[in-house]
PDB file of C-alpha atoms in Angstrom:
ATOM      1  CA  MET A  63       0.000   0.000   0.000  1.00  0.00           C
ATOM      2  CA  THR A  64       1.392   3.422  -0.993  1.00  0.00           C
ATOM      3  CA  GLU A  65       2.055   5.804   1.896  1.00  0.00           C
ATOM      4  CA  TYR A  66       1.873   9.576   1.500  1.00  0.00           C
ATOM      5  CA  GLN A  67       3.324  12.191   3.841  1.00  0.00           C
ATOM      6  CA  THR A  68       2.419  15.889   3.921  1.00  0.00           C
ATOM      7  CA  ILE A  69       5.541  18.003   4.453  1.00  0.00           C
ATOM      8  CA  ASP A  70       5.235  21.253   6.402  1.00  0.00           C
ATOM      9  CA  SER A  71       7.578  24.238   6.285  1.00  0.00           C
ATOM     10  CA  ASP A  72      10.159  23.249   8.908  1.00  0.00           C
ATOM     11  CA  GLN A  73       9.972  19.458   8.834  1.00  0.00           C
ATOM     12  CA  THR A  74      13.106  17.380   8.331  1.00  0.00           C
ATOM     13  CA  VAL A  75      12.604  14.936   5.475  1.00  0.00           C
ATOM     14  CA  TYR A  76      14.085  11.496   4.956  1.00  0.00           C
ATOM     15  CA  ARG A  77      14.093   8.964   2.166  1.00  0.00           C
ATOM     16  CA  ASP A  78      11.747   6.553   3.892  1.00  0.00           C
ATOM     17  CA  GLY A  79       9.655   5.228   1.006  1.00  0.00           C
ATOM     18  CA  THR A  80       6.784   7.629   1.551  1.00  0.00           C
ATOM     19  CA  ILE A  81       5.583   9.901  -1.243  1.00  0.00           C
ATOM     20  CA  LYS A  82       5.877  13.484  -0.059  1.00  0.00           C
ATOM     21  CA  LEU A  83       3.016  15.974  -0.547  1.00  0.00           C
ATOM     22  CA  HIS A  84       4.334  19.529  -0.460  1.00  0.00           C
ATOM     23  CA  THR A  85       2.772  22.805   0.607  1.00  0.00           C
ATOM     24  CA  GLN A  86       2.968  26.222  -1.063  1.00  0.00           C
ATOM     25  CA  GLU A  87       6.413  26.859   0.417  1.00  0.00           C
ATOM     26  CA  GLY A  88       7.698  23.831  -1.441  1.00  0.00           C
ATOM     27  CA  PHE A  89       6.189  25.048  -4.701  1.00  0.00           C
ATOM     28  CA  GLU A  90       7.904  28.411  -4.262  1.00  0.00           C
ATOM     29  CA  GLY A  91      11.264  26.820  -3.484  1.00  0.00           C
ATOM     30  CA  MET A  92      11.054  24.495  -6.475  1.00  0.00           C
ATOM     31  CA  ARG A  93      10.102  27.348  -8.790  1.00  0.00           C
ATOM     32  CA  ARG A  94      13.283  29.204  -7.849  1.00  0.00           C
ATOM     33  CA  ALA A  95      15.505  26.134  -8.148  1.00  0.00           C
ATOM     34  CA  GLY A  96      13.845  25.010 -11.370  1.00  0.00           C
ATOM     35  CA  ARG A  97      14.167  28.413 -12.992  1.00  0.00           C
ATOM     36  CA  LEU A  98      17.879  28.518 -12.169  1.00  0.00           C
ATOM     37  CA  ALA A  99      18.380  25.046 -13.640  1.00  0.00           C
ATOM     38  CA  ALA A 100      16.515  26.018 -16.805  1.00  0.00           C
ATOM     39  CA  THR A 101      18.437  29.282 -17.129  1.00  0.00           C
ATOM     40  CA  ILE A 102      21.728  27.389 -16.924  1.00  0.00           C
ATOM     41  CA  LEU A 103      20.667  25.122 -19.799  1.00  0.00           C
ATOM     42  CA  ASP A 104      19.665  28.193 -21.800  1.00  0.00           C
ATOM     43  CA  HIS A 105      23.306  29.294 -21.532  1.00  0.00           C
ATOM     44  CA  VAL A 106      24.588  25.798 -22.362  1.00  0.00           C
ATOM     45  CA  ALA A 107      22.836  26.155 -25.719  1.00  0.00           C
ATOM     46  CA  ASP A 108      25.308  28.926 -26.544  1.00  0.00           C
ATOM     47  CA  TRP A 109      28.357  26.980 -25.351  1.00  0.00           C
ATOM     48  CA  VAL A 110      27.829  23.704 -27.238  1.00  0.00           C
ATOM     49  CA  GLN A 111      29.827  23.640 -30.473  1.00  0.00           C
ATOM     50  CA  PRO A 112      32.451  21.429 -32.109  1.00  0.00           C
ATOM     51  CA  GLY A 113      35.848  21.722 -30.424  1.00  0.00           C
ATOM     52  CA  VAL A 114      34.514  22.593 -26.962  1.00  0.00           C
ATOM     53  CA  THR A 115      35.264  20.014 -24.283  1.00  0.00           C
ATOM     54  CA  THR A 116      32.639  18.649 -21.930  1.00  0.00           C
ATOM     55  CA  GLY A 117      34.920  19.642 -19.049  1.00  0.00           C
ATOM     56  CA  GLU A 118      34.752  23.291 -20.142  1.00  0.00           C
ATOM     57  CA  ILE A 119      30.961  23.146 -20.199  1.00  0.00           C
ATOM     58  CA  ASP A 120      30.913  21.572 -16.745  1.00  0.00           C
ATOM     59  CA  ASP A 121      33.202  24.296 -15.359  1.00  0.00           C
ATOM     60  CA  ARG A 122      30.887  27.021 -16.664  1.00  0.00           C
ATOM     61  CA  ILE A 123      27.862  25.245 -15.191  1.00  0.00           C
ATOM     62  CA  ARG A 124      29.505  25.107 -11.768  1.00  0.00           C
ATOM     63  CA  GLU A 125      30.409  28.811 -11.949  1.00  0.00           C
ATOM     64  CA  MET A 126      26.816  29.758 -12.794  1.00  0.00           C
ATOM     65  CA  MET A 127      25.439  27.756  -9.890  1.00  0.00           C
ATOM     66  CA  LEU A 128      27.872  29.230  -7.390  1.00  0.00           C
ATOM     67  CA  ASP A 129      27.325  32.778  -8.678  1.00  0.00           C
ATOM     68  CA  ALA A 130      23.573  32.288  -8.120  1.00  0.00           C
ATOM     69  CA  GLY A 131      24.076  31.166  -4.520  1.00  0.00           C
ATOM     70  CA  ALA A 132      23.460  27.483  -5.304  1.00  0.00           C
ATOM     71  CA  VAL A 133      25.675  24.414  -5.200  1.00  0.00           C
ATOM     72  CA  PRO A 134      25.784  21.504  -7.685  1.00  0.00           C
ATOM     73  CA  ALA A 135      23.843  18.647  -6.114  1.00  0.00           C
ATOM     74  CA  THR A 136      25.921  16.135  -8.095  1.00  0.00           C
ATOM     75  CA  LEU A 137      29.263  17.375  -6.741  1.00  0.00           C
ATOM     76  CA  GLY A 138      30.282  14.792  -4.145  1.00  0.00           C
ATOM     77  CA  TYR A 139      27.078  12.772  -4.600  1.00  0.00           C
ATOM     78  CA  ARG A 140      28.089   9.141  -4.039  1.00  0.00           C
ATOM     79  CA  GLY A 141      31.644  10.132  -4.908  1.00  0.00           C
ATOM     80  CA  TYR A 142      30.795  11.922  -8.167  1.00  0.00           C
ATOM     81  CA  THR A 143      33.271  14.748  -8.808  1.00  0.00           C
ATOM     82  CA  HIS A 144      31.534  16.972 -11.374  1.00  0.00           C
ATOM     83  CA  SER A 145      28.772  19.572 -11.484  1.00  0.00           C
ATOM     84  CA  SER A 146      26.746  18.022 -14.311  1.00  0.00           C
ATOM     85  CA  CYS A 147      26.368  14.878 -16.384  1.00  0.00           C
ATOM     86  CA  ILE A 148      27.096  15.187 -20.106  1.00  0.00           C
ATOM     87  CA  SER A 149      26.132  12.193 -22.251  1.00  0.00           C
ATOM     88  CA  ILE A 150      27.209  12.052 -25.900  1.00  0.00           C
ATOM     89  CA  ASN A 151      25.703   9.980 -28.736  1.00  0.00           C
ATOM     90  CA  HIS A 152      25.369   6.379 -27.471  1.00  0.00           C
ATOM     91  CA  VAL A 153      25.748   7.363 -23.809  1.00  0.00           C
ATOM     92  CA  ILE A 154      22.308   7.052 -22.231  1.00  0.00           C
ATOM     93  CA  CYS A 155      22.955   8.979 -19.017  1.00  0.00           C
ATOM     94  CA  HIS A 156      25.527   9.855 -16.328  1.00  0.00           C
ATOM     95  CA  GLY A 157      28.265  10.701 -18.812  1.00  0.00           C
ATOM     96  CA  ILE A 158      31.286  12.175 -17.003  1.00  0.00           C
ATOM     97  CA  PRO A 159      32.626  15.542 -18.228  1.00  0.00           C
ATOM     98  CA  GLY A 160      36.301  15.614 -19.195  1.00  0.00           C
ATOM     99  CA  ASP A 161      38.824  16.494 -21.881  1.00  0.00           C
ATOM    100  CA  LYS A 162      36.791  15.019 -24.742  1.00  0.00           C
ATOM    101  CA  ALA A 163      36.120  17.661 -27.409  1.00  0.00           C
ATOM    102  CA  LEU A 164      32.765  17.682 -29.147  1.00  0.00           C
ATOM    103  CA  LYS A 165      32.729  16.753 -32.829  1.00  0.00           C
ATOM    104  CA  ASP A 166      30.522  18.037 -35.614  1.00  0.00           C
ATOM    105  CA  GLY A 167      27.337  15.961 -35.638  1.00  0.00           C
ATOM    106  CA  ASP A 168      27.448  14.922 -31.986  1.00  0.00           C
ATOM    107  CA  ILE A 169      24.223  14.947 -29.999  1.00  0.00           C
ATOM    108  CA  LEU A 170      24.494  15.309 -26.249  1.00  0.00           C
ATOM    109  CA  ASN A 171      22.392  15.497 -23.125  1.00  0.00           C
ATOM    110  CA  VAL A 172      23.358  17.939 -20.381  1.00  0.00           C
ATOM    111  CA  ASP A 173      21.826  17.205 -16.980  1.00  0.00           C
ATOM    112  CA  VAL A 174      22.045  19.780 -14.168  1.00  0.00           C
ATOM    113  CA  THR A 175      20.738  19.929 -10.610  1.00  0.00           C
ATOM    114  CA  PRO A 176      21.413  23.121  -8.661  1.00  0.00           C
ATOM    115  CA  LEU A 177      20.599  22.942  -4.964  1.00  0.00           C
ATOM    116  CA  LEU A 178      19.193  26.369  -4.120  1.00  0.00           C
ATOM    117  CA  ASP A 179      17.962  27.297  -0.649  1.00  0.00           C
ATOM    118  CA  GLY A 180      17.463  23.611   0.132  1.00  0.00           C
ATOM    119  CA  TRP A 181      15.511  22.720  -3.040  1.00  0.00           C
ATOM    120  CA  HIS A 182      16.670  20.669  -6.036  1.00  0.00           C
ATOM    121  CA  GLY A 183      16.030  21.895  -9.586  1.00  0.00           C
ATOM    122  CA  ASP A 184      16.679  18.833 -11.770  1.00  0.00           C
ATOM    123  CA  THR A 185      16.475  19.057 -15.558  1.00  0.00           C
ATOM    124  CA  SER A 186      18.207  18.015 -18.764  1.00  0.00           C
ATOM    125  CA  ARG A 187      18.039  18.833 -22.471  1.00  0.00           C
ATOM    126  CA  MET A 188      19.532  17.607 -25.700  1.00  0.00           C
ATOM    127  CA  PHE A 189      21.967  19.732 -27.714  1.00  0.00           C
ATOM    128  CA  PHE A 190      23.554  19.513 -31.170  1.00  0.00           C
ATOM    129  CA  ALA A 191      27.240  20.132 -31.838  1.00  0.00           C
ATOM    130  CA  GLY A 192      27.160  21.288 -35.435  1.00  0.00           C
ATOM    131  CA  GLU A 193      24.801  19.452 -37.775  1.00  0.00           C
ATOM    132  CA  PRO A 194      23.753  15.931 -36.717  1.00  0.00           C
ATOM    133  CA  PRO A 195      22.281  13.276 -39.050  1.00  0.00           C
ATOM    134  CA  LEU A 196      18.549  13.375 -39.748  1.00  0.00           C
ATOM    135  CA  LYS A 197      18.016  10.121 -37.816  1.00  0.00           C
ATOM    136  CA  ALA A 198      19.564  11.752 -34.746  1.00  0.00           C
ATOM    137  CA  LYS A 199      17.357  14.827 -35.085  1.00  0.00           C
ATOM    138  CA  ARG A 200      14.249  12.685 -35.349  1.00  0.00           C
ATOM    139  CA  LEU A 201      15.261  10.684 -32.269  1.00  0.00           C
ATOM    140  CA  VAL A 202      15.692  13.907 -30.313  1.00  0.00           C
ATOM    141  CA  ASP A 203      12.339  15.274 -31.492  1.00  0.00           C
ATOM    142  CA  VAL A 204      10.505  12.076 -30.593  1.00  0.00           C
ATOM    143  CA  THR A 205      12.191  11.893 -27.173  1.00  0.00           C
ATOM    144  CA  TYR A 206      11.000  15.418 -26.383  1.00  0.00           C
ATOM    145  CA  GLU A 207       7.504  14.461 -27.523  1.00  0.00           C
ATOM    146  CA  CYS A 208       7.664  11.395 -25.259  1.00  0.00           C
ATOM    147  CA  MET A 209       8.502  13.545 -22.248  1.00  0.00           C
ATOM    148  CA  MET A 210       5.714  16.016 -22.967  1.00  0.00           C
ATOM    149  CA  LEU A 211       3.164  13.233 -23.459  1.00  0.00           C
ATOM    150  CA  GLY A 212       4.258  11.775 -20.119  1.00  0.00           C
ATOM    151  CA  ILE A 213       3.792  15.169 -18.504  1.00  0.00           C
ATOM    152  CA  GLU A 214       0.359  15.515 -20.118  1.00  0.00           C
ATOM    153  CA  ALA A 215      -0.653  12.236 -18.436  1.00  0.00           C
ATOM    154  CA  ALA A 216       0.459  13.484 -15.002  1.00  0.00           C
ATOM    155  CA  LYS A 217      -2.613  14.880 -13.249  1.00  0.00           C
ATOM    156  CA  PRO A 218      -4.482  14.316  -9.997  1.00  0.00           C
ATOM    157  CA  GLY A 219      -6.383  11.045  -9.918  1.00  0.00           C
ATOM    158  CA  ALA A 220      -4.227   9.453 -12.610  1.00  0.00           C
ATOM    159  CA  ARG A 221      -1.823   6.617 -11.859  1.00  0.00           C
ATOM    160  CA  LEU A 222       1.952   6.604 -12.108  1.00  0.00           C
ATOM    161  CA  GLY A 223       1.744   3.897 -14.768  1.00  0.00           C
ATOM    162  CA  ASP A 224      -0.198   6.266 -17.030  1.00  0.00           C
ATOM    163  CA  ILE A 225       2.987   8.313 -17.514  1.00  0.00           C
ATOM    164  CA  GLY A 226       5.131   5.398 -18.627  1.00  0.00           C
ATOM    165  CA  ALA A 227       2.364   4.005 -20.817  1.00  0.00           C
ATOM    166  CA  ALA A 228       2.047   7.302 -22.699  1.00  0.00           C
ATOM    167  CA  ILE A 229       5.810   7.500 -23.241  1.00  0.00           C
ATOM    168  CA  GLU A 230       6.195   3.892 -24.365  1.00  0.00           C
ATOM    169  CA  ARG A 231       3.207   4.057 -26.710  1.00  0.00           C
ATOM    170  CA  HIS A 232       4.693   7.015 -28.588  1.00  0.00           C
ATOM    171  CA  ALA A 233       8.244   5.633 -28.760  1.00  0.00           C
ATOM    172  CA  LYS A 234       7.050   2.286 -30.108  1.00  0.00           C
ATOM    173  CA  GLN A 235       5.469   3.996 -33.117  1.00  0.00           C
ATOM    174  CA  PHE A 236       9.021   4.737 -34.284  1.00  0.00           C
ATOM    175  CA  ARG A 237      10.442   1.351 -33.211  1.00  0.00           C
ATOM    176  CA  TYR A 238      12.595   3.038 -30.595  1.00  0.00           C
ATOM    177  CA  GLY A 239      13.698   1.361 -27.378  1.00  0.00           C
ATOM    178  CA  VAL A 240      12.595   2.791 -24.013  1.00  0.00           C
ATOM    179  CA  VAL A 241      15.264   2.395 -21.340  1.00  0.00           C
ATOM    180  CA  ARG A 242      13.959   0.755 -18.170  1.00  0.00           C
ATOM    181  CA  GLU A 243      17.128   0.493 -16.082  1.00  0.00           C
ATOM    182  CA  PHE A 244      16.948   4.200 -15.193  1.00  0.00           C
ATOM    183  CA  CYS A 245      13.881   6.184 -14.222  1.00  0.00           C
ATOM    184  CA  GLY A 246      12.488   9.443 -12.938  1.00  0.00           C
ATOM    185  CA  HIS A 247      12.164  10.072  -9.222  1.00  0.00           C
ATOM    186  CA  GLY A 248      10.608  12.116  -6.498  1.00  0.00           C
ATOM    187  CA  LEU A 249      12.552  15.189  -5.422  1.00  0.00           C
ATOM    188  CA  GLY A 250      12.309  18.396  -3.432  1.00  0.00           C
ATOM    189  CA  ARG A 251      14.551  18.829  -0.434  1.00  0.00           C
ATOM    190  CA  LEU A 252      15.861  15.366  -1.284  1.00  0.00           C
ATOM    191  CA  PHE A 253      17.707  14.790  -4.572  1.00  0.00           C
ATOM    192  CA  HIS A 254      16.179  11.338  -5.107  1.00  0.00           C
ATOM    193  CA  ASP A 255      13.050  10.175  -3.333  1.00  0.00           C
ATOM    194  CA  ALA A 256       9.890   8.141  -3.874  1.00  0.00           C
ATOM    195  CA  PRO A 257       8.223   7.501  -6.212  1.00  0.00           C
ATOM    196  CA  GLU A 258      10.252   5.906  -8.987  1.00  0.00           C
ATOM    197  CA  VAL A 259       8.878   7.033 -12.356  1.00  0.00           C
ATOM    198  CA  VAL A 260       9.426   4.239 -14.878  1.00  0.00           C
ATOM    199  CA  HIS A 261       9.105   5.404 -18.482  1.00  0.00           C
ATOM    200  CA  ALA A 262       7.306   2.300 -19.718  1.00  0.00           C
ATOM    201  CA  GLY A 263       4.398   0.466 -18.212  1.00  0.00           C
ATOM    202  CA  LYS A 264       0.719  -0.259 -18.033  1.00  0.00           C
ATOM    203  CA  ALA A 265      -1.885   2.480 -17.752  1.00  0.00           C
ATOM    204  CA  GLY A 266      -4.004   2.432 -14.614  1.00  0.00           C
ATOM    205  CA  THR A 267      -1.312   0.866 -12.440  1.00  0.00           C
ATOM    206  CA  GLY A 268       0.904   2.237  -9.699  1.00  0.00           C
ATOM    207  CA  PRO A 269       0.370   4.876  -7.007  1.00  0.00           C
ATOM    208  CA  GLU A 270      -2.306   7.511  -7.435  1.00  0.00           C
ATOM    209  CA  LEU A 271      -1.033  10.984  -8.344  1.00  0.00           C
ATOM    210  CA  LYS A 272      -2.029  13.565  -5.732  1.00  0.00           C
ATOM    211  CA  PRO A 273      -1.617  17.361  -5.502  1.00  0.00           C
ATOM    212  CA  GLY A 274       1.678  18.299  -3.903  1.00  0.00           C
ATOM    213  CA  MET A 275       3.710  15.449  -5.396  1.00  0.00           C
ATOM    214  CA  PHE A 276       7.031  16.533  -6.942  1.00  0.00           C
ATOM    215  CA  PHE A 277       8.934  14.261  -9.333  1.00  0.00           C
ATOM    216  CA  THR A 278      10.939  14.158 -12.538  1.00  0.00           C
ATOM    217  CA  ILE A 279       9.901  12.754 -15.892  1.00  0.00           C
ATOM    218  CA  GLU A 280      13.062  11.986 -17.879  1.00  0.00           C
ATOM    219  CA  PRO A 281      12.630   9.364 -20.606  1.00  0.00           C
ATOM    220  CA  MET A 282      15.732   7.859 -22.182  1.00  0.00           C
ATOM    221  CA  ILE A 283      14.953   6.675 -25.697  1.00  0.00           C
ATOM    222  CA  ASN A 284      17.308   4.570 -27.838  1.00  0.00           C
ATOM    223  CA  LEU A 285      17.428   4.475 -31.619  1.00  0.00           C
ATOM    224  CA  GLY A 286      17.890   0.710 -31.291  1.00  0.00           C
ATOM    225  CA  LYS A 287      17.178  -1.781 -28.532  1.00  0.00           C
ATOM    226  CA  PRO A 288      16.300  -0.555 -25.025  1.00  0.00           C
ATOM    227  CA  TRP A 289      19.134  -2.327 -23.231  1.00  0.00           C
ATOM    228  CA  ALA A 290      21.771  -0.458 -21.216  1.00  0.00           C
ATOM    229  CA  LYS A 291      25.051  -1.296 -19.561  1.00  0.00           C
ATOM    230  CA  VAL A 292      27.204   0.658 -17.105  1.00  0.00           C
ATOM    231  CA  LEU A 293      30.899   1.066 -17.900  1.00  0.00           C
ATOM    232  CA  GLY A 294      33.760   0.339 -15.540  1.00  0.00           C
ATOM    233  CA  ASP A 295      33.768   3.882 -14.112  1.00  0.00           C
ATOM    234  CA  GLY A 296      30.555   2.961 -12.307  1.00  0.00           C
ATOM    235  CA  TRP A 297      28.614   5.880 -13.779  1.00  0.00           C
ATOM    236  CA  THR A 298      28.496   6.023 -17.570  1.00  0.00           C
ATOM    237  CA  ALA A 299      25.513   4.116 -18.980  1.00  0.00           C
ATOM    238  CA  VAL A 300      25.616   3.273 -22.691  1.00  0.00           C
ATOM    239  CA  THR A 301      23.425   1.450 -25.181  1.00  0.00           C
ATOM    240  CA  ARG A 302      24.424  -2.196 -25.506  1.00  0.00           C
ATOM    241  CA  ASP A 303      24.052  -2.089 -29.297  1.00  0.00           C
ATOM    242  CA  LYS A 304      25.917   1.273 -29.541  1.00  0.00           C
ATOM    243  CA  SER A 305      22.857   2.958 -31.038  1.00  0.00           C
ATOM    244  CA  LEU A 306      22.193   6.631 -30.376  1.00  0.00           C
ATOM    245  CA  SER A 307      20.276   7.617 -27.248  1.00  0.00           C
ATOM    246  CA  ALA A 308      18.424  10.797 -26.277  1.00  0.00           C
ATOM    247  CA  GLN A 309      16.890  12.143 -23.081  1.00  0.00           C
ATOM    248  CA  PHE A 310      14.936  15.140 -21.812  1.00  0.00           C
ATOM    249  CA  GLU A 311      14.004  15.830 -18.202  1.00  0.00           C
ATOM    250  CA  HIS A 312      11.621  18.173 -16.407  1.00  0.00           C
ATOM    251  CA  SER A 313      10.827  18.496 -12.721  1.00  0.00           C
ATOM    252  CA  ILE A 314       7.079  18.817 -12.201  1.00  0.00           C
ATOM    253  CA  ALA A 315       4.432  19.068  -9.501  1.00  0.00           C
ATOM    254  CA  ILE A 316       0.943  17.646  -9.423  1.00  0.00           C
ATOM    255  CA  THR A 317      -1.521  20.486  -8.827  1.00  0.00           C
ATOM    256  CA  GLU A 318      -5.235  20.545  -8.007  1.00  0.00           C
ATOM    257  CA  ASP A 319      -6.170  20.674 -11.703  1.00  0.00           C
ATOM    258  CA  GLY A 320      -3.157  19.270 -13.584  1.00  0.00           C
ATOM    259  CA  ASN A 321       0.560  19.834 -13.223  1.00  0.00           C
ATOM    260  CA  GLU A 322       3.192  22.558 -13.084  1.00  0.00           C
ATOM    261  CA  ILE A 323       6.557  22.305 -14.848  1.00  0.00           C
ATOM    262  CA  PHE A 324       9.259  23.870 -12.678  1.00  0.00           C
ATOM    263  CA  THR A 325      12.068  23.661 -15.232  1.00  0.00           C
ATOM    264  CA  LYS A 326      10.673  25.172 -18.447  1.00  0.00           C
ATOM    265  CA  SER A 327      13.085  27.433 -20.291  1.00  0.00           C
ATOM    266  CA  PRO A 328      12.334  31.087 -19.482  1.00  0.00           C
ATOM    267  CA  THR A 329      13.402  31.968 -23.048  1.00  0.00           C
ATOM    268  CA  GLY A 330      11.567  29.186 -24.908  1.00  0.00           C
ATOM    269  CA  ARG A 331      14.701  27.119 -25.532  1.00  0.00           C
ATOM    270  CA  ASP A 332      13.207  23.806 -24.419  1.00  0.00           C
ATOM    271  CA  LYS A 333      14.407  21.729 -27.387  1.00  0.00           C
ATOM    272  CA  PRO A 334      16.894  22.068 -30.256  1.00  0.00           C
ATOM    273  CA  PRO A 335      17.590  23.673 -32.607  1.00  0.00           C
ATOM    274  CA  TYR A 336      18.219  26.708 -30.401  1.00  0.00           C
ATOM    275  CA  SER A 337      18.101  30.174 -31.970  1.00  0.00           C
TER     276      SER A 337
END
C-alpha cells in the first residue's frame, strides 16, 4: 500500500519510502531552483559547439550555480566529482565531463541539478554540436515528444503507470527502445526520493497521483534496442548495441487541476535547434 506524507515548512525529510506531498512553500522553493536550472541550460545552448570540451561546459555550469548562490547537487554525490552529467551519442545517461572535445554531428544530453535554498532543480536537455544526421534529429524530437506526453498524463487522480504508458506508446510507433534500467524520481529537499517514475508500463497501475507530489519525468529513448550497460567507471551508462540515445528531463508538480513544470526554459529554448 502506498504511503503519502504531507511536508510542512520546517519538517526534516528522509528517504523513507513515503511519497511526499508539499505545501505552497515547497512550490515556491522548487520554482526558484527550477528556474535557475533552466536558465543554466539556456546558456549551455550557446556553449555547445564542435571543439569545446565537456569539461569546459561543466566548469561554466559550476560557476553559474555558485554565482547564483546554489551548489551543484551532483558534486560529491556518491563520490561523483563533477557539477553536471554530459552524455554524448550512445551514452544514455551519467556521462562524465572531461577532456573530450565535441565533434561536428554529436548529440548530447546535459543534466544539471542546482541545490538552491534547500531545493533541487533537476532538468536536462539535448543539444547539437554542429549538424547531426537526420536520424539523430528525429530521435531527439521524438524523445522530447515522449517527455511532454508523459507530462500531459500526469494529473491528480491518474496513476503513475499512465505516464510510462504514454511515453512507451509514442516511442514504439518509431520502433525506438525505451530504457527501463533508469527512471524518474521524487525530489524536493531530497535529490532522489519516492516515487520511482518508470518510463514504460501499463496504464491504470501504480500509485495515485495527488496534488503536492514533486517528481521528474526523464525518458531515455534509444534508436535501437532498449538495453543499457554501465561502464567500468561505475557511472556512464551506454546502449548495448551502440545505437544513439536521447533524453529530456523536467521536474514537475501535481496540482489541483493538472501539473506545473518547474524547469521550463524562461526563453523558450526547451528543445533544439536553439536560436
